[in-house]
mmCIF file with all atom_site columns, C-alpha atoms in Angstrom:
data_model
loop_
_atom_site.group_PDB
_atom_site.id
_atom_site.type_symbol
_atom_site.label_atom_id
_atom_site.label_alt_id
_atom_site.label_comp_id
_atom_site.label_asym_id
_atom_site.label_entity_id
_atom_site.label_seq_id
_atom_site.pdbx_PDB_ins_code
_atom_site.Cartn_x
_atom_site.Cartn_y
_atom_site.Cartn_z
_atom_site.occupancy
_atom_site.B_iso_or_equiv
_atom_site.pdbx_formal_charge
_atom_site.auth_seq_id
_atom_site.auth_comp_id
_atom_site.auth_asym_id
_atom_site.auth_atom_id
_atom_site.pdbx_PDB_model_num
ATOM 1  C CA . MET D 1 1  ? -139.034 -157.342 114.892 1.00 0.00 ? 1  MET D CA 1
ATOM 2  C CA . ALA D 1 2  ? -138.022 -154.352 116.353 1.00 0.00 ? 2  ALA D CA 1
ATOM 3  C CA . ALA D 1 3  ? -139.446 -154.853 119.685 1.00 0.00 ? 3  ALA D CA 1
ATOM 4  C CA . LEU D 1 4  ? -137.957 -158.393 119.660 1.00 0.00 ? 4  LEU D CA 1
ATOM 5  C CA . ASN D 1 5  ? -134.643 -157.187 118.785 1.00 0.00 ? 5  ASN D CA 1
ATOM 6  C CA . ALA D 1 6  ? -134.848 -154.375 121.537 1.00 0.00 ? 6  ALA D CA 1
ATOM 7  C CA . GLY D 1 7  ? -136.122 -156.731 123.977 1.00 0.00 ? 7  GLY D CA 1
ATOM 8  C CA . ASP D 1 8  ? -139.379 -154.669 124.476 1.00 0.00 ? 8  ASP D CA 1
ATOM 9  C CA . ASP D 1 9  ? -141.588 -157.453 125.562 1.00 0.00 ? 9  ASP D CA 1
ATOM 10 C CA . GLU D 1 10 ? -144.417 -155.168 126.157 1.00 0.00 ? 10 GLU D CA 1
ATOM 11 C CA . ALA D 1 11 ? -144.217 -153.927 122.565 1.00 0.00 ? 11 ALA D CA 1
ATOM 12 C CA . LEU D 1 12 ? -143.679 -157.100 121.244 1.00 0.00 ? 12 LEU D CA 1
ATOM 13 C CA . PHE D 1 13 ? -146.834 -158.890 122.773 1.00 0.00 ? 13 PHE D CA 1
ATOM 14 C CA . ASP D 1 14 ? -148.739 -155.829 121.391 1.00 0.00 ? 14 ASP D CA 1
ATOM 15 C CA . THR D 1 15 ? -148.124 -157.251 117.709 1.00 0.00 ? 15 THR D CA 1
ATOM 16 C CA . PHE D 1 16 ? -149.508 -160.840 118.796 1.00 0.00 ? 16 PHE D CA 1
ATOM 17 C CA . HIS D 1 17 ? -153.272 -161.974 118.086 1.00 0.00 ? 17 HIS D CA 1
ATOM 18 C CA . VAL D 1 18 ? -154.432 -163.942 120.844 1.00 0.00 ? 18 VAL D CA 1
ATOM 19 C CA . PRO D 1 19 ? -154.969 -166.709 120.984 1.00 0.00 ? 19 PRO D CA 1
ATOM 20 C CA . HIS D 1 20 ? -151.839 -167.517 119.483 1.00 0.00 ? 20 HIS D CA 1
ATOM 21 C CA . VAL D 1 21 ? -150.520 -170.572 117.857 1.00 0.00 ? 21 VAL D CA 1
ATOM 22 C CA . ARG D 1 22 ? -146.886 -171.215 117.028 1.00 0.00 ? 22 ARG D CA 1
ATOM 23 C CA . ILE D 1 23 ? -145.939 -174.335 115.013 1.00 0.00 ? 23 ILE D CA 1
ATOM 24 C CA . SER D 1 24 ? -142.464 -175.405 114.582 1.00 0.00 ? 24 SER D CA 1
ATOM 25 C CA . GLY D 1 25 ? -140.844 -176.965 111.748 1.00 0.00 ? 25 GLY D CA 1
ATOM 26 C CA . THR D 1 26 ? -140.326 -180.110 113.758 1.00 0.00 ? 26 THR D CA 1
ATOM 27 C CA . GLY D 1 27 ? -144.048 -179.879 114.308 1.00 0.00 ? 27 GLY D CA 1
ATOM 28 C CA . ALA D 1 28 ? -143.921 -178.904 118.015 1.00 0.00 ? 28 ALA D CA 1
ATOM 29 C CA . VAL D 1 29 ? -147.314 -176.660 118.565 1.00 0.00 ? 29 VAL D CA 1
ATOM 30 C CA . ALA D 1 30 ? -146.952 -173.801 121.274 1.00 0.00 ? 30 ALA D CA 1
ATOM 31 C CA . TYR D 1 31 ? -150.561 -172.469 122.024 1.00 0.00 ? 31 TYR D CA 1
ATOM 32 C CA . TYR D 1 32 ? -150.797 -169.037 124.062 1.00 0.00 ? 32 TYR D CA 1
ATOM 33 C CA . ALA D 1 33 ? -154.433 -168.568 124.962 1.00 0.00 ? 33 ALA D CA 1
ATOM 34 C CA . THR D 1 34 ? -154.203 -165.148 126.819 1.00 0.00 ? 34 THR D CA 1
ATOM 35 C CA . ARG D 1 35 ? -151.445 -162.354 126.676 1.00 0.00 ? 35 ARG D CA 1
ATOM 36 C CA . GLU D 1 36 ? -150.851 -163.522 130.313 1.00 0.00 ? 36 GLU D CA 1
ATOM 37 C CA . ASP D 1 37 ? -149.650 -167.035 128.678 1.00 0.00 ? 37 ASP D CA 1
ATOM 38 C CA . LEU D 1 38 ? -147.379 -164.645 126.557 1.00 0.00 ? 38 LEU D CA 1
ATOM 39 C CA . GLU D 1 39 ? -145.740 -162.954 129.140 1.00 0.00 ? 39 GLU D CA 1
ATOM 40 C CA . GLU D 1 40 ? -144.864 -165.814 131.166 1.00 0.00 ? 40 GLU D CA 1
ATOM 41 C CA . ASN D 1 41 ? -143.621 -168.202 128.326 1.00 0.00 ? 41 ASN D CA 1
ATOM 42 C CA . TYR D 1 42 ? -142.782 -166.727 125.236 1.00 0.00 ? 42 TYR D CA 1
ATOM 43 C CA . ARG D 1 43 ? -139.559 -165.059 125.984 1.00 0.00 ? 43 ARG D CA 1
ATOM 44 C CA . ARG D 1 44 ? -138.012 -168.191 127.695 1.00 0.00 ? 44 ARG D CA 1
ATOM 45 C CA . GLU D 1 45 ? -139.515 -170.134 124.859 1.00 0.00 ? 45 GLU D CA 1
ATOM 46 C CA . PHE D 1 46 ? -137.679 -167.950 122.205 1.00 0.00 ? 46 PHE D CA 1
ATOM 47 C CA . THR D 1 47 ? -134.459 -167.830 123.929 1.00 0.00 ? 47 THR D CA 1
ATOM 48 C CA . ALA D 1 48 ? -134.379 -171.714 124.218 1.00 0.00 ? 48 ALA D CA 1
ATOM 49 C CA . ARG D 1 49 ? -135.102 -171.822 120.329 1.00 0.00 ? 49 ARG D CA 1
ATOM 50 C CA . ALA D 1 50 ? -132.874 -169.065 119.141 1.00 0.00 ? 50 ALA D CA 1
ATOM 51 C CA . GLY D 1 51 ? -130.087 -169.922 121.428 1.00 0.00 ? 51 GLY D CA 1
ATOM 52 C CA . ASP D 1 52 ? -127.517 -168.206 123.535 1.00 0.00 ? 52 ASP D CA 1
ATOM 53 C CA . SER D 1 53 ? -125.525 -166.585 120.748 1.00 0.00 ? 53 SER D CA 1
ATOM 54 C CA . TRP D 1 54 ? -128.680 -164.799 119.160 1.00 0.00 ? 54 TRP D CA 1
ATOM 55 C CA . HIS D 1 55 ? -128.400 -161.161 119.271 1.00 0.00 ? 55 HIS D CA 1
ATOM 56 C CA . HIS D 1 56 ? -130.893 -160.146 116.647 1.00 0.00 ? 56 HIS D CA 1
ATOM 57 C CA . THR D 1 57 ? -133.294 -160.873 113.849 1.00 0.00 ? 57 THR D CA 1
ATOM 58 C CA . VAL D 1 58 ? -133.720 -159.628 110.287 1.00 0.00 ? 58 VAL D CA 1
ATOM 59 C CA . LEU D 1 59 ? -136.576 -160.113 108.312 1.00 0.00 ? 59 LEU D CA 1
ATOM 60 C CA . ASP D 1 60 ? -135.164 -160.902 104.900 1.00 0.00 ? 60 ASP D CA 1
ATOM 61 C CA . TRP D 1 61 ? -138.484 -160.911 102.714 1.00 0.00 ? 61 TRP D CA 1
ATOM 62 C CA . THR D 1 62 ? -142.124 -161.372 102.626 1.00 0.00 ? 62 THR D CA 1
ATOM 63 C CA . GLN D 1 63 ? -144.280 -162.855 100.139 1.00 0.00 ? 63 GLN D CA 1
ATOM 64 C CA . ALA D 1 64 ? -148.163 -162.042 99.918  1.00 0.00 ? 64 ALA D CA 1
ATOM 65 C CA . LEU D 1 65 ? -149.758 -165.524 99.242  1.00 0.00 ? 65 LEU D CA 1
ATOM 66 C CA . HIS D 1 66 ? -153.447 -164.038 99.705  1.00 0.00 ? 66 HIS D CA 1
ATOM 67 C CA . SER D 1 67 ? -154.878 -160.749 100.736 1.00 0.00 ? 67 SER D CA 1
ATOM 68 C CA . SER D 1 68 ? -158.266 -159.137 101.212 1.00 0.00 ? 68 SER D CA 1
ATOM 69 C CA . GLU D 1 69 ? -159.567 -155.987 102.778 1.00 0.00 ? 69 GLU D CA 1
ATOM 70 C CA . ASN D 1 70 ? -159.239 -157.527 106.510 1.00 0.00 ? 70 ASN D CA 1
ATOM 71 C CA . LYS D 1 71 ? -156.934 -160.099 106.246 1.00 0.00 ? 71 LYS D CA 1
ATOM 72 C CA . VAL D 1 72 ? -153.184 -161.149 104.613 1.00 0.00 ? 72 VAL D CA 1
ATOM 73 C CA . HIS D 1 73 ? -151.470 -164.709 104.369 1.00 0.00 ? 73 HIS D CA 1
ATOM 74 C CA . LEU D 1 74 ? -147.943 -164.223 104.073 1.00 0.00 ? 74 LEU D CA 1
ATOM 75 C CA . PHE D 1 75 ? -144.781 -166.381 103.426 1.00 0.00 ? 75 PHE D CA 1
ATOM 76 C CA . ILE D 1 76 ? -141.613 -165.004 105.182 1.00 0.00 ? 76 ILE D CA 1
ATOM 77 C CA . GLN D 1 77 ? -137.969 -165.603 105.767 1.00 0.00 ? 77 GLN D CA 1
ATOM 78 C CA . TRP D 1 78 ? -135.989 -164.296 108.444 1.00 0.00 ? 78 TRP D CA 1
ATOM 79 C CA . THR D 1 79 ? -132.626 -164.724 109.717 1.00 0.00 ? 79 THR D CA 1
ATOM 80 C CA . ARG D 1 80 ? -131.176 -164.806 113.448 1.00 0.00 ? 80 ARG D CA 1
ATOM 81 C CA . TYR D 1 81 ? -127.689 -163.266 113.670 1.00 0.00 ? 81 TYR D CA 1
ATOM 82 C CA . ASP D 1 82 ? -124.935 -163.314 116.492 1.00 0.00 ? 82 ASP D CA 1
ATOM 83 C CA . LYS D 1 83 ? -123.296 -160.073 118.110 1.00 0.00 ? 83 LYS D CA 1
ATOM 84 C CA . ASP D 1 84 ? -120.752 -160.055 115.348 1.00 0.00 ? 84 ASP D CA 1
ATOM 85 C CA . GLY D 1 85 ? -123.264 -160.194 112.338 1.00 0.00 ? 85 GLY D CA 1
ATOM 86 C CA . GLY D 1 86 ? -122.533 -163.680 111.667 1.00 0.00 ? 86 GLY D CA 1
ATOM 87 C CA . PRO D 1 87 ? -125.708 -165.719 110.666 1.00 0.00 ? 87 PRO D CA 1
ATOM 88 C CA . LEU D 1 88 ? -127.060 -168.411 113.105 1.00 0.00 ? 88 LEU D CA 1
ATOM 89 C CA . ALA D 1 89 ? -129.856 -169.760 111.167 1.00 0.00 ? 89 ALA D CA 1
ATOM 90 C CA . THR D 1 90 ? -132.227 -168.915 108.335 1.00 0.00 ? 90 THR D CA 1
ATOM 91 C CA . HIS D 1 91 ? -136.000 -169.827 108.710 1.00 0.00 ? 91 HIS D CA 1
ATOM 92 C CA . GLN D 1 92 ? -138.857 -169.821 106.396 1.00 0.00 ? 92 GLN D CA 1
ATOM 93 C CA . ALA D 1 93 ? -142.710 -169.894 107.258 1.00 0.00 ? 93 ALA D CA 1
ATOM 94 C CA . PRO D 1 94 ? -146.167 -169.002 106.421 1.00 0.00 ? 94 PRO D CA 1
ATOM 95 C CA . CYS D 1 95 ? -148.154 -166.500 108.674 1.00 0.00 ? 95 CYS D CA 1
ATOM 96 C CA . GLY D 1 96 ? -151.364 -164.838 108.860 1.00 0.00 ? 96 GLY D CA 1
ATOM 97 C CA . SER D 1 97 ? -152.836 -161.863 110.237 1.00 0.00 ? 97 SER D CA 1
#
């Protein structure tokens, strides 16, 4: 989250597993086969999702759904804020690593 908020795409992309799949709440699927796909498309697509008023994102909470020695599945909630600290949107999603 710190890399996203700082606009540090190199550090942000270092946190992604590739191939990377993003499934939106509307059912749209984005597939990034390589790091190069992320570098070419992710920031532009994020900006389209977050909107022009987006300033930063806060991870509100995480809940472990399943974990093992080498894998974890989480349910997370995050909120996007504008530059004045006003909330723009709150989202929830499962994720795995």
